[in-house]
XYZ file of C-alpha atoms in Angstrom:
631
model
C 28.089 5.862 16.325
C 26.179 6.052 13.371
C 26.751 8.831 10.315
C 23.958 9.822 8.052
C 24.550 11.957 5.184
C 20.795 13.627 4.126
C 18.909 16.753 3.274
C 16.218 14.947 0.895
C 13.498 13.293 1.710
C 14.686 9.874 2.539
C 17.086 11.762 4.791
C 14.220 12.811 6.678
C 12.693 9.231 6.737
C 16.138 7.787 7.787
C 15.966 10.417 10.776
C 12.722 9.324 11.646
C 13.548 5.502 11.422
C 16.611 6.008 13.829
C 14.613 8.291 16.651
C 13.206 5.265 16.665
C 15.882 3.903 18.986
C 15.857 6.756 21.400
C 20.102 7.054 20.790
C 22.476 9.107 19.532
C 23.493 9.653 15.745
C 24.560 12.168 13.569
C 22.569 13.652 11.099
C 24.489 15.333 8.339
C 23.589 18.262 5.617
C 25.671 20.208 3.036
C 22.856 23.037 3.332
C 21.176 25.132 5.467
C 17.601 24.609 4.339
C 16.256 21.363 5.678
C 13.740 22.040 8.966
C 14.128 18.512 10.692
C 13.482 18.174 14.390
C 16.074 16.195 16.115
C 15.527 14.350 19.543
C 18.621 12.407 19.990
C 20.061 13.032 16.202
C 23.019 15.711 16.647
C 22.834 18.150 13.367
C 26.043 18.838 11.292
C 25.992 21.387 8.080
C 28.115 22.301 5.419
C 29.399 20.123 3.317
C 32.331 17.117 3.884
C 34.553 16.051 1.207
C 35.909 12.871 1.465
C 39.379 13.890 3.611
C 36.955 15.401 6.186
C 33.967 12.579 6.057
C 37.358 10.476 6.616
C 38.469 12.515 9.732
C 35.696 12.918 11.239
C 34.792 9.033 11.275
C 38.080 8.134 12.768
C 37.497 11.208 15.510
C 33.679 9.944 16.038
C 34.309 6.371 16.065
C 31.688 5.978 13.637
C 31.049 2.629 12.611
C 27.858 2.610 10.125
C 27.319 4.916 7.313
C 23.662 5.936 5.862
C 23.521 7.292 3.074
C 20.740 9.441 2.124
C 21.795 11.981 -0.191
C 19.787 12.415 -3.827
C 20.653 9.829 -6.504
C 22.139 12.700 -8.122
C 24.817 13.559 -5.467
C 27.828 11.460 -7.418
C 30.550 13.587 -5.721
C 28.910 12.610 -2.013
C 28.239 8.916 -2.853
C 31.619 8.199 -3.874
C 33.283 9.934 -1.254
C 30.483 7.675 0.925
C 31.722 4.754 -1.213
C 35.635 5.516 -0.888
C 35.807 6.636 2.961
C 33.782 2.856 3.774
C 36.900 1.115 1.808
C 39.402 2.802 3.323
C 37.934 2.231 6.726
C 36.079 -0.756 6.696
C 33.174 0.755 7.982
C 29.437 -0.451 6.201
C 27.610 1.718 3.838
C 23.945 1.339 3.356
C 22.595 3.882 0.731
C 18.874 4.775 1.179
C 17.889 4.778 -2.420
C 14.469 5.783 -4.015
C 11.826 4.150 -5.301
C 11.848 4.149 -9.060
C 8.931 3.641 -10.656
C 8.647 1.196 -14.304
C 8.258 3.305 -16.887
C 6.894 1.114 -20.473
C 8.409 2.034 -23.680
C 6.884 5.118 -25.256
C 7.458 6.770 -28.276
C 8.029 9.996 -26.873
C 10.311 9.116 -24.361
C 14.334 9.749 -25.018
C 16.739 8.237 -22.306
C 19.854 10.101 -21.582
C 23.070 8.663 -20.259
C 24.106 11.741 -18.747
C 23.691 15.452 -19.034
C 25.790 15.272 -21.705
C 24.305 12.941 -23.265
C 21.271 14.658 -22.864
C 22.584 17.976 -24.512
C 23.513 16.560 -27.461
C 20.256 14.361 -28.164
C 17.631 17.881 -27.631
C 19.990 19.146 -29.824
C 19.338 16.532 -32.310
C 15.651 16.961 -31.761
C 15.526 20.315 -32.797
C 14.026 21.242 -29.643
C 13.539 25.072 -29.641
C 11.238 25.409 -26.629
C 12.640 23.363 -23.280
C 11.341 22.844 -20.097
C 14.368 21.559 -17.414
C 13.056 20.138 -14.176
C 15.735 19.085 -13.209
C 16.204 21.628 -10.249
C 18.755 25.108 -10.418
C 22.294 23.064 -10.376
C 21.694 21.473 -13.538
C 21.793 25.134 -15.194
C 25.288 24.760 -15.784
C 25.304 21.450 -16.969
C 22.440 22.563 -20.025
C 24.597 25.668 -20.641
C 25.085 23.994 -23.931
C 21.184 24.332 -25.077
C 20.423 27.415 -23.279
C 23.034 29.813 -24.640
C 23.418 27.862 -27.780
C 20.338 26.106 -29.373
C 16.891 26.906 -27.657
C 14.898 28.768 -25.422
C 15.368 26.700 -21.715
C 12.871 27.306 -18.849
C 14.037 26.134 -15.567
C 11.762 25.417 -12.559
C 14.004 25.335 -8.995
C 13.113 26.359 -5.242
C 11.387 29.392 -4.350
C 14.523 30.939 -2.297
C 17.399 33.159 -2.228
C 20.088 30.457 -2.687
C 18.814 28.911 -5.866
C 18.506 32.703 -7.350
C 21.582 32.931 -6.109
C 23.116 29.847 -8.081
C 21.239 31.128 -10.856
C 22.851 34.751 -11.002
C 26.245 32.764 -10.827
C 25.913 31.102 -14.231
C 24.223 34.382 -15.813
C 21.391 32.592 -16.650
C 18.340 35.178 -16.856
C 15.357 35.455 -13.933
C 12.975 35.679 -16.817
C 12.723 32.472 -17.726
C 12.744 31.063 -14.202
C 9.952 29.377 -13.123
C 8.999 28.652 -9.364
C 7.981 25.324 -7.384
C 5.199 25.090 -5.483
C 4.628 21.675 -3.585
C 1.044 20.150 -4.359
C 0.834 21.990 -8.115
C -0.820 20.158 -10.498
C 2.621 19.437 -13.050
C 0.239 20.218 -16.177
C -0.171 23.452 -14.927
C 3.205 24.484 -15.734
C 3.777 22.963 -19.331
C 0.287 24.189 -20.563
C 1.572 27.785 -19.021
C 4.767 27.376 -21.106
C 3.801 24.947 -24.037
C 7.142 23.573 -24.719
C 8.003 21.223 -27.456
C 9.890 18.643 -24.811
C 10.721 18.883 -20.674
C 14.265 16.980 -19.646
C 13.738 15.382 -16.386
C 16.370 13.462 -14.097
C 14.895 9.727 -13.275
C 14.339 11.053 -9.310
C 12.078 8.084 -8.479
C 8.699 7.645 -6.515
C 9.848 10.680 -3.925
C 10.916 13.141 -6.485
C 7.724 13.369 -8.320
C 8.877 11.272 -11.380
C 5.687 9.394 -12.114
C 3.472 12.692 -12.231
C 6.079 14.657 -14.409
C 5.995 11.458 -17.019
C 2.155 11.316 -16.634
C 1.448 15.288 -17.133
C 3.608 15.322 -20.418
C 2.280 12.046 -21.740
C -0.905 13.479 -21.442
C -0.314 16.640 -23.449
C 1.706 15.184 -25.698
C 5.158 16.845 -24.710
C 8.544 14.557 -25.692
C 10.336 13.749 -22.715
C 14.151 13.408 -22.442
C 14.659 11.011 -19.505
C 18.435 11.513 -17.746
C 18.935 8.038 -16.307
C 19.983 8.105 -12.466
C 24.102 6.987 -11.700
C 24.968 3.783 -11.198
C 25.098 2.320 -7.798
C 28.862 2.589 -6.242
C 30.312 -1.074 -5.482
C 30.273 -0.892 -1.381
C 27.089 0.253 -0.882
C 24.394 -1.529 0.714
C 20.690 -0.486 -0.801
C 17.719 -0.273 0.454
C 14.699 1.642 -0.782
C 12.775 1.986 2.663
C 12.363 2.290 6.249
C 11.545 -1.291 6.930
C 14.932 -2.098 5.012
C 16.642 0.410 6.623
C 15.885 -0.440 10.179
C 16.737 -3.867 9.079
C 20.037 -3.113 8.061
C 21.191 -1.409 11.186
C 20.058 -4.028 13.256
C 22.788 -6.338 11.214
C 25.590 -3.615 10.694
C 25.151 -1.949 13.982
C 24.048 -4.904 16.734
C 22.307 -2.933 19.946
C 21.582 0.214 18.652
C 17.761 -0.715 18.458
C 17.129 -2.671 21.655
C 14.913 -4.799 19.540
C 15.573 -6.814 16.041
C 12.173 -6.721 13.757
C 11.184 -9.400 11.598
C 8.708 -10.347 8.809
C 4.980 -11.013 8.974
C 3.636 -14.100 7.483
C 2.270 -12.600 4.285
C 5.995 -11.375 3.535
C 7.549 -15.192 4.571
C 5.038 -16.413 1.995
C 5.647 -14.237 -0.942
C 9.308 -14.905 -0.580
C 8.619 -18.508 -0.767
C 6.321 -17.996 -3.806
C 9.133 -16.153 -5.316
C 11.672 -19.314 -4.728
C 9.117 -21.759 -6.240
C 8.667 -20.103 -9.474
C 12.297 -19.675 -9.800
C 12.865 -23.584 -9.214
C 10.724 -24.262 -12.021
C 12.400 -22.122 -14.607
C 16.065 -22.935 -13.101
C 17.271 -24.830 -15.816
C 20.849 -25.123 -15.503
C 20.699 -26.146 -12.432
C 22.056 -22.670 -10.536
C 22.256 -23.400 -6.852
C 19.024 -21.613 -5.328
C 19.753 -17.941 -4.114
C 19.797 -17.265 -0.064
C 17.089 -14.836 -0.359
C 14.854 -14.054 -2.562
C 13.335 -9.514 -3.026
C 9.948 -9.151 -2.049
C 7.979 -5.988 -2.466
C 6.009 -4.755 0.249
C 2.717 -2.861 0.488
C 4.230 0.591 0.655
C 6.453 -0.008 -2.473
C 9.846 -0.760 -1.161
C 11.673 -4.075 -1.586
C 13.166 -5.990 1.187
C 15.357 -9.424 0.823
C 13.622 -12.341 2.648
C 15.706 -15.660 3.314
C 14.388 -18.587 1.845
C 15.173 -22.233 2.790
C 17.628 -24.513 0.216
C 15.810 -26.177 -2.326
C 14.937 -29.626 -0.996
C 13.074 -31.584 -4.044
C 12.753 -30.689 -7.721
C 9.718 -29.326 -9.179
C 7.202 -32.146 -10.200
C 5.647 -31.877 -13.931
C 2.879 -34.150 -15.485
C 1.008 -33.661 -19.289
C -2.667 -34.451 -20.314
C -3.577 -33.930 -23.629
C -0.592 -31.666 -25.063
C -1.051 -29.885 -21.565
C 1.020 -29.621 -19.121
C 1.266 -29.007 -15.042
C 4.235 -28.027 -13.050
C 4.199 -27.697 -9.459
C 6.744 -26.777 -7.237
C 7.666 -25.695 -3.448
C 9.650 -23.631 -1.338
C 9.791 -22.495 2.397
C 10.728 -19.965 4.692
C 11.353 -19.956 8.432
C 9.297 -17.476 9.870
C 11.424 -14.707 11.591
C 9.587 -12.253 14.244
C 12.214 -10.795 14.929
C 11.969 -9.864 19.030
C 8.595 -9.792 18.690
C 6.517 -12.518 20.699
C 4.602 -13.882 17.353
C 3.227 -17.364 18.641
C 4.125 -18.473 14.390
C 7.838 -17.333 15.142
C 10.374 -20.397 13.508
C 7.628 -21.960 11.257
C 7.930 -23.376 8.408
C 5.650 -21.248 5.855
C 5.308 -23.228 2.699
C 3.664 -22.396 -0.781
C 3.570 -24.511 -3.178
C 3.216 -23.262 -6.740
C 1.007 -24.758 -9.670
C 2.029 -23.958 -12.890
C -0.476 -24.565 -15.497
C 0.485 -24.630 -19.196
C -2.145 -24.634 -21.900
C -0.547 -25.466 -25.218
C -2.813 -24.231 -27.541
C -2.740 -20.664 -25.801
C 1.188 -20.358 -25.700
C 1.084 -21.528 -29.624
C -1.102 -18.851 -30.475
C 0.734 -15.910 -28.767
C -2.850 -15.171 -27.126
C -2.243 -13.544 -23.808
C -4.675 -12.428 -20.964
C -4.799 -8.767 -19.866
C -2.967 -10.565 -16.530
C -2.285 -14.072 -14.975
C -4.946 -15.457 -13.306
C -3.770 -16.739 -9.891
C -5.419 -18.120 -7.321
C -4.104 -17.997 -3.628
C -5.500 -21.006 -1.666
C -5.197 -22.474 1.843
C -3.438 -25.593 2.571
C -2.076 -27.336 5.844
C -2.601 -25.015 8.742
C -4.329 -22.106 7.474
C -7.738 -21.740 8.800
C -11.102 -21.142 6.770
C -13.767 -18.518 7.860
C -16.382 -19.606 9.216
C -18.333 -15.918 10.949
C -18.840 -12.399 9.527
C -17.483 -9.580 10.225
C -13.563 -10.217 9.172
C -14.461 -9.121 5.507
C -13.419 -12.508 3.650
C -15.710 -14.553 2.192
C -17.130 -17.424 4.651
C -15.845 -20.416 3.723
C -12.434 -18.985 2.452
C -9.421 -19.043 3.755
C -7.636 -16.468 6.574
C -5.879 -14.529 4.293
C -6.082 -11.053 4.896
C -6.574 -8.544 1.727
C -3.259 -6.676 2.028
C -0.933 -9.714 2.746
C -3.008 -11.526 -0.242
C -2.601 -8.663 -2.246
C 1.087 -8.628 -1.455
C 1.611 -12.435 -2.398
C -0.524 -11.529 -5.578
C 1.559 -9.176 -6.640
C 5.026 -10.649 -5.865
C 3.868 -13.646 -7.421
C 2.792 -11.362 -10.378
C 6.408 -9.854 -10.717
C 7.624 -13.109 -10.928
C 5.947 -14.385 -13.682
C 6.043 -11.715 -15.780
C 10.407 -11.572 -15.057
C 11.175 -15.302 -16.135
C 8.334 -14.432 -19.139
C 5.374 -16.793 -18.006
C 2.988 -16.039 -21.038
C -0.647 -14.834 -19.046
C -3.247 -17.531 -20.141
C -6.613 -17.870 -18.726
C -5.253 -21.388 -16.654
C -5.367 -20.921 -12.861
C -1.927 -20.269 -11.182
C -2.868 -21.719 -7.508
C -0.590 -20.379 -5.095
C -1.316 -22.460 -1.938
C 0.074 -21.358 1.292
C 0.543 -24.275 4.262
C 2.094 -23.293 7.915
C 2.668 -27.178 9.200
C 1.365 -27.487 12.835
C -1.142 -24.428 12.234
C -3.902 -25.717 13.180
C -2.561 -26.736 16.906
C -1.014 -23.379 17.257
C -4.487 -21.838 15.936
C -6.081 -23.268 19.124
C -3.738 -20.551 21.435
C -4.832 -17.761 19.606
C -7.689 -15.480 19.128
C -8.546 -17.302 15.787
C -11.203 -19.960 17.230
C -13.147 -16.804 19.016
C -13.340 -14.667 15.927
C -15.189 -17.742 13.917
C -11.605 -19.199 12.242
C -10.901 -22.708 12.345
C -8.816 -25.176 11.511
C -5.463 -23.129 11.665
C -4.146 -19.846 11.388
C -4.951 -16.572 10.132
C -2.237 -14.769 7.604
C -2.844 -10.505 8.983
C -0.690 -7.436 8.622
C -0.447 -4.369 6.915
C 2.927 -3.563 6.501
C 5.044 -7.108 5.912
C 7.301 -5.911 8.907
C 6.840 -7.286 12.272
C 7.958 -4.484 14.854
C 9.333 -6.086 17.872
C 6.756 -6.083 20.376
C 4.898 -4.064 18.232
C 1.782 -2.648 18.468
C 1.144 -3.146 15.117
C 0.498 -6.966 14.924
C -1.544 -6.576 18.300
C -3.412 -3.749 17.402
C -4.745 -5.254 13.756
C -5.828 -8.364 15.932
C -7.680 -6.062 18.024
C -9.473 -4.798 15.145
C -10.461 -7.658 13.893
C -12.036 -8.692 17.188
C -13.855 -5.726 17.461
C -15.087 -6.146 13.848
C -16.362 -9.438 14.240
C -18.301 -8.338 17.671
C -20.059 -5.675 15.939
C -20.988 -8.391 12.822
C -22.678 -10.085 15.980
C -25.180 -7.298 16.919
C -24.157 -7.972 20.346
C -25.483 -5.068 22.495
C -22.674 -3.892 24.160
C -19.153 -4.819 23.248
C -17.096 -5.626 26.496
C -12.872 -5.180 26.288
C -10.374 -6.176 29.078
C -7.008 -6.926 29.485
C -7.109 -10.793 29.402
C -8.459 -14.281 30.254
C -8.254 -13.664 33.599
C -10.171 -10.354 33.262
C -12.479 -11.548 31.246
C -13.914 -14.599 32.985
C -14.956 -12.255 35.887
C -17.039 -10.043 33.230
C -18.577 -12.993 31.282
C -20.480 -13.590 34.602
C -21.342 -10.137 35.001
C -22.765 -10.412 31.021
C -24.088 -14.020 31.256
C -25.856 -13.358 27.729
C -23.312 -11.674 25.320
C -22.292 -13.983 23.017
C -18.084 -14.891 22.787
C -17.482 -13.210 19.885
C -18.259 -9.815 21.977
C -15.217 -10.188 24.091
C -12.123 -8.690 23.260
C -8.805 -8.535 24.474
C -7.171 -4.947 24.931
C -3.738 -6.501 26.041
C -1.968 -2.929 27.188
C -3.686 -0.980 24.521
C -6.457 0.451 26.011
C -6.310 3.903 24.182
C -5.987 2.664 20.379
C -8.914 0.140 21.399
C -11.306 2.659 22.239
C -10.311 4.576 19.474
C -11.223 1.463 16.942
C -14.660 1.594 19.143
C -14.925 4.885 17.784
C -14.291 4.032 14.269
C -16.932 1.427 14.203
C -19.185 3.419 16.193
C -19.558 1.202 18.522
C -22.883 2.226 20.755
C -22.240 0.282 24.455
C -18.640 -0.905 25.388
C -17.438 -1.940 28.731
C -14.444 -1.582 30.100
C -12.714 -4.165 32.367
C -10.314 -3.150 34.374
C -7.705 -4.691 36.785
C -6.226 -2.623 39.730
C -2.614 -2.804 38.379
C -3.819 -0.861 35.403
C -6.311 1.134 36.452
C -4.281 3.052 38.603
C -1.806 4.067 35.487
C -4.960 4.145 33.081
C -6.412 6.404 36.094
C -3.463 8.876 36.208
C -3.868 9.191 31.608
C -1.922 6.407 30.535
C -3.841 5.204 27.892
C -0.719 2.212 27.194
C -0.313 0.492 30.199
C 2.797 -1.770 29.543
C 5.115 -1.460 32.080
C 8.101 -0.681 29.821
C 5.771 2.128 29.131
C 4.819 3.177 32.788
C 5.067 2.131 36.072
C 2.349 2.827 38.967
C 2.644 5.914 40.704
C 2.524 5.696 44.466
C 2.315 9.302 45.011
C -0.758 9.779 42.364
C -2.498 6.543 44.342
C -2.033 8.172 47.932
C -3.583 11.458 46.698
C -6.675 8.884 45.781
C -6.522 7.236 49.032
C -6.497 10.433 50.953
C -9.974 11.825 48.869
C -10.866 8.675 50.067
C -10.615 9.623 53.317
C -7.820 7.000 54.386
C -5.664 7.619 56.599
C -1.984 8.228 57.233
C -1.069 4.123 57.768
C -2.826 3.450 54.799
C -0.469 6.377 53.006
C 2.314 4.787 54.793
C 1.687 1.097 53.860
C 1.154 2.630 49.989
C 4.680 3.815 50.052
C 6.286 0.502 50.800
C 3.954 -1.663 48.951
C 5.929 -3.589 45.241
C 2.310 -4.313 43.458
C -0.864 -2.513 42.949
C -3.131 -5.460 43.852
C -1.503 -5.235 47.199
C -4.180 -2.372 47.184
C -7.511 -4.515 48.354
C -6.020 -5.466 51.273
C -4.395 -2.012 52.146
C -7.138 -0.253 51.540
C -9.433 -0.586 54.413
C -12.903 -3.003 53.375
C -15.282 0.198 54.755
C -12.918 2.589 52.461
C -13.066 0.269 49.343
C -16.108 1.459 47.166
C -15.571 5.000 47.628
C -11.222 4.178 46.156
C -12.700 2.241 43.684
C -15.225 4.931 42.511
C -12.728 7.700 42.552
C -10.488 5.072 40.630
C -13.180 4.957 37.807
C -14.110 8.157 37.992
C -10.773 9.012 36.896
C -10.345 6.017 34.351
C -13.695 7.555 32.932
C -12.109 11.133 31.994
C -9.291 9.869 30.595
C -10.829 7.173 28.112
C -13.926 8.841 27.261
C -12.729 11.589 24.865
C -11.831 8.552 22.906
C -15.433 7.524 22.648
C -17.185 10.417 22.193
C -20.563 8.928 20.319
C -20.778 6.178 22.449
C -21.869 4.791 25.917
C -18.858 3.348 28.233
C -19.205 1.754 31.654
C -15.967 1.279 32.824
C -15.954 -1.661 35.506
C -13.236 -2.432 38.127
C -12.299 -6.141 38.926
C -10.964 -7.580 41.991
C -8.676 -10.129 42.844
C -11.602 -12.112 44.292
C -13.716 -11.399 41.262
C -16.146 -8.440 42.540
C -17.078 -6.045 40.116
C -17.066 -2.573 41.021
C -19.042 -0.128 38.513
């Protein structure tokens, strides 16, 4: 069983992350406050110090602690820390994302509380501003009843007022949060010569309170967050998170997730740049951090180092180049690239007169380029440049910036020199060919997609974005009518039913019939065709919109209710009840009985999937076995 101690908002995200699952956890909370729905979460509140967190593990059998309290919670973590030791049970600590702040001026950083109190007091601050929520009162009691006027902003509700009455501090000078307020509006309201914050990261509004007093010229006294306690496992995100239970707690998520290509290559990116500035010779780290496109940062293993970096000079300049690879790991997810080698292979210019002068760029010019088994774009409608390689915008993006971080951490002065970042995926181009890649106009290898650098097992995700870009290259094509269906098999019937579309105007919908109409939608689409096989039609028919069969399976009460409105009789209902498979249907259904099933079959198909495509036409055609279209 799995603990998780929460009530902030990456509580709420770890809650959401293990629903996930569809098993049972607890979900724990020292207050009252927090509104979270639980499916198969069980709620605990009030508070557990660490005898009682230690009881009730050994009485639940719990065997993976989350913890999700705020940065700030030192009593909880250590208590979280201790109970793990004692027991031997793994910690991970959902921590925040904290945002870099440069070196300013008018920013102060504080130790501690008390380290804070006695810097303002330095200051000569005589007007404060404390956002640093209602139980930090006590711990300012120093500047408040001592040296200066303190404001304090904390919840609007009875228990903060409450906590406030308790260490006498007066209601005038509270102040009240409201979620969405502009922060300016408050120190303009107040004008106070400095605002203490605590460093709260991404989630607790950090950036915007730095931001807001930067702007109107207010010090800021910065209270730095705790350090990390020694047994526990961070992670600053879901992906992470899910990642982590999969390796702590083995079967709790029936399937393991992996990395997309775009992640596989920043890692190795990461691991060539290090190579080059290894210079003692340090054995090459397992796994290198790569940061994703929603902020967090996720280790990624990366292969040993098999050859030095390679380093030639012309003219008092000098090249280094250097590569590293990562085995591609989908997790449970059917990715045709899964156990690839994804290599990148990192050229380091150096342009000596530049790095003598102490001239530097606004930022590093890099270049990502496609090498051994990475296609080239050779159609519109993807949005890449024809001619370019299949790098999608987000996972470039994603190297670019990882590659970025790099740099600037082992201090790579940023001169106007290409850095070419060239990504290779050896035996691309043979896998390319059992993809959708030669259909949407890429050749030569492989296309590098994703949005999130996490492959979901089985996920719609990865299937879904492929769909898109189908659909997006059909419309580039002016074809009249797009035409979707389930699969090859599907789709060679239709192609002779359309003789003149061109290729490109065939897409596959796999099982996901509903978020495929709804892309329609989004491109406004004017004519698409549905193609239907029996064995989906009659769950698409009933409102299931994904027809995988882990999803749903056929109903053979729902298809003898059709049979009867089509007038069939009672052997028919009887032979329905016994059949295993839905295409057992053509030859159960009598031949003189057939067109008026199959109309009543797309009839209902056609209510449930056209609300999805409100603005435009859809014909919604039903294939047989044989071939035989029915409209």
């Amino acid at each position: 069983m799995i603990l998780v101690l929460g009530g902030t908002t990456e509580g709420r995200i770890a809650v959401q992350t293990l629903e996930e699952a569809g098993k049972p956890f607890y979900y724990s909370t020292k207050g009252y406050e927090q509104d979270i729905p639980l499916h198969n979460g069980i709620r605990l509140q009030g508070g557990m110090d660490k005898d009682a967190m230690e009881s009730f593990c050994r009485k639940e059998n719990i065997s993976l602690l989350i913890d999700a309290a705020h940065p700030f919670a030192e009593e909880l973590h250590r208590n979280v820390n201790d109970v793990s030791d004692k027991l031997q049970i793994p910690a991970i600590l959902y921590d925040r994302i904290y945002p870099r702040i440069e070196k300013h001026d008018g920013i102060v950083w504080c130790d501690s509380f008390e380290d804070a109190v006695q810097k303002i007091k330095k200051e000569e601050v005589y007007i404060l501003l404390a956002l640093t929520g209602v139980k930090s009162i006590g711990k300012l009691k120093a500047l408040w009843q001592e040296s200066c006027r303190c404001y304090f902003r904390i919840l609007d509700r009875e228990s903060s007022r409450e906590l406030a009455r308790s260490e006498a501090f007066p209601e005038e000078y509270l102040r009240y949060y409201h979620a969405g307020e502009d922060e300016r509006l408050l120190i303009r309201q107040i004008r106070p010569d400095a605002i203490v914050i605590k460093e709260s990261g991404a989630s607790g509004g950090f950036s915007e309170k730095v931001e807001a007093a930067q702007e109107l010229g207010i010090r800021i006294f910065i209270i730095k967050r705790p350090p990390l306690q020694p047994n526990l496992l961070p992670v600053n995100g879901r992906h992470g998170l899910r990642r982590m239970v999969e390796l702590y707690h083995p079967g709790f998520y029936d399937l393991r997730s992996g990395f997309t290509t775009g992640t596989c290559a920043a890692a190795a990116a990461a691991a060539a740049i290090w190579d080059i500035f290894n210079l003692d010779g340090t054995p090459r780290p397992p796994e290198f951090i790569v940061t994703l496109p929603n902020g967090e940062m996720i280790g990624v293993p990366v292969e040993p180092q098999k050859q030095r970096p390679r380093s030639s000079s012309v003219n008092d300049n000098w090249m280094v180049e250097s590569e590293a690879c990562v085995i591609k790991d989908a997790g449970d997810d059917p990715d045709i690239t899964n156990g690839m080698q994804i290599k990148v292979n990192i050229a380091l210019p150096f342009n000596m007169d530049e790095v003598n002068s102490g001239k530097q760029q606004d930022d590093y010019n890099i270049i990502i380029a496609g090498g051994e088994g990475i296609g080239i774009v050779t159609m519109p409608g993807l949005g890449l440049e024809l001619g370019a390689p299949a790098i999608n915008p987000t996972p470039r993006k994603m190297i670019e910036e990882n590659v970025r971080m790099y740099l600037s951490y082992v201090g790579v002065p940023k001169m106007s020199n290409p850095i070419v970042v060239t990504i290779s995926v050896p035996g691309g181009e043979e896998i390319a060919k059992r993809t959708f890649n030669p259909r949407l106009g890429i050749e030569g290898g492989l296309s590098i997609i994703g949005t999130s650098g996490i492959v979901k097992p089985f996920s719609s995700e990865a299937f879904v974005s492929s769909i898109r870009k189908s659909m997006e290259v059909a419309r580039a094509t002016d074809s009249p009518r797009v035409v979707i269906s389930s699969g090859a098999k599907s789709e060679r019937y239709i192609k002779a039913y359309y003789p003149g579309l061109p290729v490109q105007a065939f897409v596959h919908y796999g099982n996901f019939i509903g978020e495929t109409l709804k892309i329609a939608d989004e491109l406004k689409l004017p004519r698409v065709t549905l193609g239907v096989m029996i064995g989906k039609a009659v769950k698409l028919a009933e409102g299931h919109l994904d027809t995988h069969s882990k999803k749903v399976v056929m109903n053979k009460d729902f298809i003898q209710d059709i049979a009867s409105r089509a007038e069939c009789g009672e052997d028919v209902s009887a032979a329905i009840r016994k059949m295993n498979l839905a295409r057992e249907l053509w030859d159960i259904i009598p031949a003189e009985k057939l067109e008026t099933f199959a109309k009543l079959l797309i009839e209902l198909c056609g209510q449930c999937c056209a609300p999805l495509l409100p603005d435009g036409e859809l014909t919604i055609l039903l294939i047989g076995e044989d071939g035989k279209i029915y409209v």
